């Protein structure tokens, strides 16, 4: 299959789907790796606390460390998020390389849509989810910035560059590699087929955002379905990672511009 660098946005709407599920992992093994990849993030957050307890930190200092690690307004909180995402990606990257199948499992090879096509797809995903959230907001008034204020506050700090790296690059990279890459490739080659597998992987991705408001989680699910459609149409990890990054960039810019600061 040849690379397809010149395909325009219209290619997403017409022609055959280009996704091909190929993975040496069965569904239960893939689900186990998914748990391990997410658990790696928890280890990153718990390890400094465990070290602090072993070193004899008193309760007040442990509580302060816990608070700082959970806030993007602190350097250690921003660093923890970056480290946690890198840890997850390392697990996914290693597991996808089992039996030399990484390129097929993660859809790293051909076909590859043009970069501008992926960017336009990201704008389309952002527009779709934005309109969906607007409808929810008009029907059920809620705090529009409930799920993004913490991120905007982190971006306004001196370590905002690390928060931006996390939101715009690392989050799209590891989340797409896991949910639209590694996990989907395993589930889609079973009797489930593509769309039931995509709904399942998107549901798990949505659950990763527990703590969001219900409109926020609903919007995440809609975005996941849109990204699953993009993966089916392009068969390319490039497309979904770039589109996810573009959508995140628009959401971050909106929050930075309009989210009210808190004390």
mmCIF file of C-alpha atoms in Angstrom:
data_model
loop_
_atom_site.group_PDB
_atom_site.id
_atom_site.type_symbol
_atom_site.label_atom_id
_atom_site.label_comp_id
_atom_site.label_asym_id
_atom_site.label_seq_id
_atom_site.Cartn_x
_atom_site.Cartn_y
_atom_site.Cartn_z
ATOM 1 C CA UNK A 1 0.000 0.000 0.000
ATOM 2 C CA UNK A 2 1.512 3.286 -1.056
ATOM 3 C CA UNK A 3 1.725 6.435 1.014
ATOM 4 C CA UNK A 4 -1.030 8.899 0.271
ATOM 5 C CA UNK A 5 0.481 12.256 1.172
ATOM 6 C CA UNK A 6 -1.530 14.283 -1.332
ATOM 7 C CA UNK A 7 -5.075 13.259 -0.476
ATOM 8 C CA UNK A 8 -7.275 16.233 0.301
ATOM 9 C CA UNK A 9 -10.040 16.607 2.851
ATOM 10 C CA UNK A 10 -12.619 15.390 0.334
ATOM 11 C CA UNK A 11 -10.956 11.959 0.483
ATOM 12 C CA UNK A 12 -12.404 11.595 3.970
ATOM 13 C CA UNK A 13 -15.928 11.715 2.591
ATOM 14 C CA UNK A 14 -15.687 9.485 -0.477
ATOM 15 C CA UNK A 15 -14.034 6.225 -1.339
ATOM 16 C CA UNK A 16 -13.402 3.066 0.678
ATOM 17 C CA UNK A 17 -12.408 2.947 4.327
ATOM 18 C CA UNK A 18 -8.679 2.466 4.821
ATOM 19 C CA UNK A 19 -8.523 0.984 8.296
ATOM 20 C CA UNK A 20 -7.198 -2.554 8.627
ATOM 21 C CA UNK A 21 -7.132 -4.139 12.079
ATOM 22 C CA UNK A 22 -3.946 -6.130 12.644
ATOM 23 C CA UNK A 23 -2.652 -7.108 16.081
ATOM 24 C CA UNK A 24 -0.977 -10.134 17.668
ATOM 25 C CA UNK A 25 -2.831 -9.276 20.879
ATOM 26 C CA UNK A 26 -6.136 -10.860 21.785
ATOM 27 C CA UNK A 27 -8.851 -8.697 23.360
ATOM 28 C CA UNK A 28 -8.175 -9.746 26.959
ATOM 29 C CA UNK A 29 -4.447 -9.211 26.610
ATOM 30 C CA UNK A 30 -5.062 -5.799 25.053
ATOM 31 C CA UNK A 31 -7.441 -4.825 27.857
ATOM 32 C CA UNK A 32 -4.824 -5.909 30.408
ATOM 33 C CA UNK A 33 -2.176 -3.754 28.720
ATOM 34 C CA UNK A 34 -4.658 -0.868 28.719
ATOM 35 C CA UNK A 35 -5.024 -1.202 32.487
ATOM 36 C CA UNK A 36 -1.236 -1.398 32.896
ATOM 37 C CA UNK A 37 -0.701 1.699 30.723
ATOM 38 C CA UNK A 38 -3.184 3.719 32.760
ATOM 39 C CA UNK A 39 -1.839 2.258 35.997
ATOM 40 C CA UNK A 40 1.641 3.467 35.052
ATOM 41 C CA UNK A 41 0.342 7.002 35.488
ATOM 42 C CA UNK A 42 -0.899 6.197 38.963
ATOM 43 C CA UNK A 43 2.544 4.835 39.852
ATOM 44 C CA UNK A 44 4.138 8.124 38.765
ATOM 45 C CA UNK A 45 1.875 10.020 41.158
ATOM 46 C CA UNK A 46 2.177 7.591 44.061
ATOM 47 C CA UNK A 47 5.936 6.990 43.914
ATOM 48 C CA UNK A 48 7.008 10.434 45.247
ATOM 49 C CA UNK A 49 4.456 10.123 48.043
ATOM 50 C CA UNK A 50 5.761 6.684 48.945
ATOM 51 C CA UNK A 51 9.321 7.986 48.943
ATOM 52 C CA UNK A 52 8.259 10.879 51.145
ATOM 53 C CA UNK A 53 6.627 8.542 53.646
ATOM 54 C CA UNK A 54 9.678 6.282 53.686
ATOM 55 C CA UNK A 55 11.899 9.329 54.180
ATOM 56 C CA UNK A 56 9.845 10.266 57.222
ATOM 57 C CA UNK A 57 7.875 13.283 56.004
ATOM 58 C CA UNK A 58 5.216 14.310 58.471
ATOM 59 C CA UNK A 59 1.516 14.360 57.556
ATOM 60 C CA UNK A 60 1.485 18.094 56.810
ATOM 61 C CA UNK A 61 4.319 17.776 54.297
ATOM 62 C CA UNK A 62 2.777 14.693 52.690
ATOM 63 C CA UNK A 63 -0.535 16.536 52.363
ATOM 64 C CA UNK A 64 1.250 19.523 50.802
ATOM 65 C CA UNK A 65 3.075 17.255 48.353
ATOM 66 C CA UNK A 66 -0.200 15.533 47.440
ATOM 67 C CA UNK A 67 -1.829 18.900 46.768
ATOM 68 C CA UNK A 68 1.096 20.188 44.696
ATOM 69 C CA UNK A 69 1.239 17.043 42.560
ATOM 70 C CA UNK A 70 -2.458 17.317 41.801
ATOM 71 C CA UNK A 71 -2.280 20.927 40.652
ATOM 72 C CA UNK A 72 -1.010 22.187 37.299
ATOM 73 C CA UNK A 73 -0.301 25.529 38.970
ATOM 74 C CA UNK A 74 2.790 24.003 40.604
ATOM 75 C CA UNK A 75 6.015 22.888 38.876
ATOM 76 C CA UNK A 76 5.837 19.429 40.442
ATOM 77 C CA UNK A 77 2.227 19.025 39.297
ATOM 78 C CA UNK A 78 3.093 19.955 35.706
ATOM 79 C CA UNK A 79 6.138 17.656 35.777
ATOM 80 C CA UNK A 80 4.061 14.792 37.198
ATOM 81 C CA UNK A 81 1.534 15.064 34.385
ATOM 82 C CA UNK A 82 4.245 14.993 31.718
ATOM 83 C CA UNK A 83 6.003 12.051 33.404
ATOM 84 C CA UNK A 84 2.728 10.140 33.791
ATOM 85 C CA UNK A 85 1.849 10.520 30.119
ATOM 86 C CA UNK A 86 5.327 9.469 29.030
ATOM 87 C CA UNK A 87 5.080 6.402 31.277
ATOM 88 C CA UNK A 88 1.789 5.376 29.663
ATOM 89 C CA UNK A 89 3.134 5.918 26.176
ATOM 90 C CA UNK A 90 6.215 3.797 26.978
ATOM 91 C CA UNK A 91 3.979 0.881 28.003
ATOM 92 C CA UNK A 92 1.884 1.193 24.833
ATOM 93 C CA UNK A 93 4.915 1.544 22.572
ATOM 94 C CA UNK A 94 6.583 -1.529 24.084
ATOM 95 C CA UNK A 95 3.433 -3.680 23.949
ATOM 96 C CA UNK A 96 2.638 -2.662 20.378
ATOM 97 C CA UNK A 97 6.108 -3.837 19.348
ATOM 98 C CA UNK A 98 5.358 -7.421 20.358
ATOM 99 C CA UNK A 99 6.292 -9.746 17.469
ATOM 100 C CA UNK A 100 7.477 -6.734 15.478
ATOM 101 C CA UNK A 101 3.908 -5.609 14.774
ATOM 102 C CA UNK A 102 4.115 -2.005 16.035
ATOM 103 C CA UNK A 103 3.564 -0.283 12.686
ATOM 104 C CA UNK A 104 0.474 -2.383 11.941
ATOM 105 C CA UNK A 105 -0.983 -2.250 15.460
ATOM 106 C CA UNK A 106 -0.605 1.511 15.798
ATOM 107 C CA UNK A 107 -1.287 2.294 12.119
ATOM 108 C CA UNK A 108 2.057 4.060 11.653
ATOM 109 C CA UNK A 109 2.626 3.117 8.031
ATOM 110 C CA UNK A 110 0.796 3.855 4.802
ATOM 111 C CA UNK A 111 -1.624 5.269 3.893
ATOM 112 C CA UNK A 112 -0.808 8.659 5.373
ATOM 113 C CA UNK A 113 -3.108 11.625 4.779
ATOM 114 C CA UNK A 114 -1.523 14.979 4.086
ATOM 115 C CA UNK A 115 -0.752 17.050 7.182
ATOM 116 C CA UNK A 116 -3.220 19.721 6.137
ATOM 117 C CA UNK A 117 -5.939 17.071 5.834
ATOM 118 C CA UNK A 118 -5.283 15.980 9.412
ATOM 119 C CA UNK A 119 -5.413 19.606 10.589
ATOM 120 C CA UNK A 120 -8.707 20.197 8.775
ATOM 121 C CA UNK A 121 -10.062 17.010 10.327
ATOM 122 C CA UNK A 122 -9.088 18.375 13.738
ATOM 123 C CA UNK A 123 -10.975 21.586 13.000
ATOM 124 C CA UNK A 124 -13.993 19.496 11.993
ATOM 125 C CA UNK A 125 -13.834 17.449 15.215
ATOM 126 C CA UNK A 126 -13.501 20.631 17.262
ATOM 127 C CA UNK A 127 -16.428 22.231 15.453
ATOM 128 C CA UNK A 128 -18.642 19.175 15.917
ATOM 129 C CA UNK A 129 -17.898 18.845 19.625
ATOM 130 C CA UNK A 130 -18.136 22.610 20.135
ATOM 131 C CA UNK A 131 -21.586 22.766 18.555
ATOM 132 C CA UNK A 132 -22.652 19.750 20.583
ATOM 133 C CA UNK A 133 -21.498 21.415 23.810
ATOM 134 C CA UNK A 134 -23.280 24.627 22.805
ATOM 135 C CA UNK A 135 -26.552 22.731 22.370
ATOM 136 C CA UNK A 136 -26.078 21.107 25.781
ATOM 137 C CA UNK A 137 -25.302 24.486 27.314
ATOM 138 C CA UNK A 138 -28.458 26.031 25.851
ATOM 139 C CA UNK A 139 -30.618 23.115 26.989
ATOM 140 C CA UNK A 140 -28.992 22.512 30.374
ATOM 141 C CA UNK A 141 -27.125 25.632 31.565
ATOM 142 C CA UNK A 142 -23.906 24.630 33.316
ATOM 143 C CA UNK A 143 -20.434 25.993 33.984
ATOM 144 C CA UNK A 144 -18.925 26.004 30.509
ATOM 145 C CA UNK A 145 -15.395 26.053 31.960
ATOM 146 C CA UNK A 146 -15.888 23.484 34.707
ATOM 147 C CA UNK A 147 -13.640 20.958 32.951
ATOM 148 C CA UNK A 148 -10.995 23.285 31.514
ATOM 149 C CA UNK A 149 -10.416 25.945 34.178
ATOM 150 C CA UNK A 150 -7.729 23.868 35.935
ATOM 151 C CA UNK A 151 -5.870 23.501 32.642
ATOM 152 C CA UNK A 152 -6.129 27.207 31.807
ATOM 153 C CA UNK A 153 -4.807 28.109 35.250
ATOM 154 C CA UNK A 154 -1.816 25.823 34.751
ATOM 155 C CA UNK A 155 -1.074 27.408 31.373
ATOM 156 C CA UNK A 156 -0.916 30.842 32.983
ATOM 157 C CA UNK A 157 1.918 29.791 35.297
ATOM 158 C CA UNK A 158 5.671 29.955 34.481
ATOM 159 C CA UNK A 159 5.589 26.199 33.860
ATOM 160 C CA UNK A 160 2.762 26.660 31.360
ATOM 161 C CA UNK A 161 5.009 25.378 28.578
ATOM 162 C CA UNK A 162 4.992 21.922 30.241
ATOM 163 C CA UNK A 163 1.210 22.039 30.574
ATOM 164 C CA UNK A 164 0.952 23.001 26.895
ATOM 165 C CA UNK A 165 3.270 20.118 25.947
ATOM 166 C CA UNK A 166 1.058 17.784 27.931
ATOM 167 C CA UNK A 167 -2.267 19.016 26.528
ATOM 168 C CA UNK A 168 -1.300 19.586 22.903
ATOM 169 C CA UNK A 169 1.251 16.845 22.224
ATOM 170 C CA UNK A 170 1.490 14.130 24.868
ATOM 171 C CA UNK A 171 -2.221 13.699 25.615
ATOM 172 C CA UNK A 172 -3.154 13.250 21.931
ATOM 173 C CA UNK A 173 -0.145 10.985 21.392
ATOM 174 C CA UNK A 174 -0.620 8.479 24.200
ATOM 175 C CA UNK A 175 -4.424 8.527 24.231
ATOM 176 C CA UNK A 176 -4.715 7.913 20.496
ATOM 177 C CA UNK A 177 -1.927 5.329 20.519
ATOM 178 C CA UNK A 178 -3.799 3.431 23.229
ATOM 179 C CA UNK A 179 -7.491 3.830 22.412
ATOM 180 C CA UNK A 180 -7.608 4.369 18.625
ATOM 181 C CA UNK A 181 -4.418 2.379 18.092
ATOM 182 C CA UNK A 182 -3.449 -0.495 20.355
ATOM 183 C CA UNK A 183 -6.824 -1.347 21.916
ATOM 184 C CA UNK A 184 -8.962 -0.729 18.837
ATOM 185 C CA UNK A 185 -6.738 -2.866 16.609
ATOM 186 C CA UNK A 186 -7.194 -5.830 18.939
ATOM 187 C CA UNK A 187 -10.938 -5.456 19.470
ATOM 188 C CA UNK A 188 -11.800 -4.673 15.839
ATOM 189 C CA UNK A 189 -10.324 -7.941 14.547
ATOM 190 C CA UNK A 190 -12.683 -9.971 16.729
ATOM 191 C CA UNK A 191 -16.303 -10.791 15.914
ATOM 192 C CA UNK A 192 -17.216 -7.368 17.297
ATOM 193 C CA UNK A 193 -16.122 -5.680 14.083
ATOM 194 C CA UNK A 194 -15.051 -2.068 13.768
ATOM 195 C CA UNK A 195 -17.855 0.060 15.168
ATOM 196 C CA UNK A 196 -18.756 -1.985 18.271
ATOM 197 C CA UNK A 197 -15.008 -2.093 19.010
ATOM 198 C CA UNK A 198 -14.748 1.662 18.452
ATOM 199 C CA UNK A 199 -17.698 2.345 20.766
ATOM 200 C CA UNK A 200 -16.144 0.139 23.457
ATOM 201 C CA UNK A 201 -12.701 1.737 23.202
ATOM 202 C CA UNK A 202 -14.289 5.203 23.157
ATOM 203 C CA UNK A 203 -16.340 4.357 26.240
ATOM 204 C CA UNK A 204 -13.168 3.335 28.074
ATOM 205 C CA UNK A 205 -11.478 6.541 26.900
ATOM 206 C CA UNK A 206 -14.432 8.530 28.207
ATOM 207 C CA UNK A 207 -14.188 6.812 31.590
ATOM 208 C CA UNK A 208 -10.588 7.995 31.732
ATOM 209 C CA UNK A 209 -12.098 11.483 32.123
ATOM 210 C CA UNK A 210 -14.093 10.655 35.253
ATOM 211 C CA UNK A 211 -14.290 13.811 37.303
ATOM 212 C CA UNK A 212 -15.484 15.877 34.354
ATOM 213 C CA UNK A 213 -19.008 17.229 34.373
ATOM 214 C CA UNK A 214 -21.591 15.053 32.623
ATOM 215 C CA UNK A 215 -21.711 17.447 29.615
ATOM 216 C CA UNK A 216 -17.921 17.291 29.476
ATOM 217 C CA UNK A 217 -17.855 13.498 29.497
ATOM 218 C CA UNK A 218 -20.591 13.383 26.868
ATOM 219 C CA UNK A 219 -18.533 15.722 24.692
ATOM 220 C CA UNK A 220 -15.465 13.521 25.168
ATOM 221 C CA UNK A 221 -17.482 10.523 23.967
ATOM 222 C CA UNK A 222 -18.678 12.417 20.884
ATOM 223 C CA UNK A 223 -15.095 13.464 20.110
ATOM 224 C CA UNK A 224 -13.963 9.847 20.490
ATOM 225 C CA UNK A 225 -16.577 8.643 18.011
ATOM 226 C CA UNK A 226 -15.507 11.370 15.564
ATOM 227 C CA UNK A 227 -11.850 10.344 15.938
ATOM 228 C CA UNK A 228 -12.821 6.691 15.474
ATOM 229 C CA UNK A 229 -14.558 7.648 12.229
ATOM 230 C CA UNK A 230 -11.406 9.481 11.159
ATOM 231 C CA UNK A 231 -9.282 6.415 11.924
ATOM 232 C CA UNK A 232 -11.636 4.217 9.903
ATOM 233 C CA UNK A 233 -11.526 6.566 6.933
ATOM 234 C CA UNK A 234 -7.765 7.184 6.910
ATOM 235 C CA UNK A 235 -6.282 4.127 8.595
ATOM 236 C CA UNK A 236 -3.630 6.478 9.958
ATOM 237 C CA UNK A 237 -2.377 7.283 13.451
ATOM 238 C CA UNK A 238 -1.041 10.547 12.048
ATOM 239 C CA UNK A 239 -4.559 11.694 11.240
ATOM 240 C CA UNK A 240 -6.078 11.061 14.667
ATOM 241 C CA UNK A 241 -3.122 12.368 16.695
ATOM 242 C CA UNK A 242 -2.941 15.620 14.720
ATOM 243 C CA UNK A 243 -6.722 16.043 14.749
ATOM 244 C CA UNK A 244 -6.831 15.424 18.508
ATOM 245 C CA UNK A 245 -4.017 17.930 19.035
ATOM 246 C CA UNK A 246 -5.758 20.579 16.947
ATOM 247 C CA UNK A 247 -9.037 20.056 18.818
ATOM 248 C CA UNK A 248 -7.211 20.332 22.154
ATOM 249 C CA UNK A 249 -5.436 23.493 20.996
ATOM 250 C CA UNK A 250 -8.753 25.146 20.144
ATOM 251 C CA UNK A 251 -10.264 24.113 23.486
ATOM 252 C CA UNK A 252 -7.210 25.403 25.351
ATOM 253 C CA UNK A 253 -7.212 28.707 23.456
ATOM 254 C CA UNK A 254 -10.913 29.162 24.204
ATOM 255 C CA UNK A 255 -10.379 28.448 27.901
ATOM 256 C CA UNK A 256 -7.374 30.785 28.107
ATOM 257 C CA UNK A 257 -9.322 33.567 26.464
ATOM 258 C CA UNK A 258 -12.611 33.268 28.318
ATOM 259 C CA UNK A 259 -12.247 31.136 31.459
ATOM 260 C CA UNK A 260 -12.378 33.389 34.535
ATOM 261 C CA UNK A 261 -9.395 33.182 36.860
ATOM 262 C CA UNK A 262 -9.896 31.875 40.382
ATOM 263 C CA UNK A 263 -8.140 32.894 43.547
#
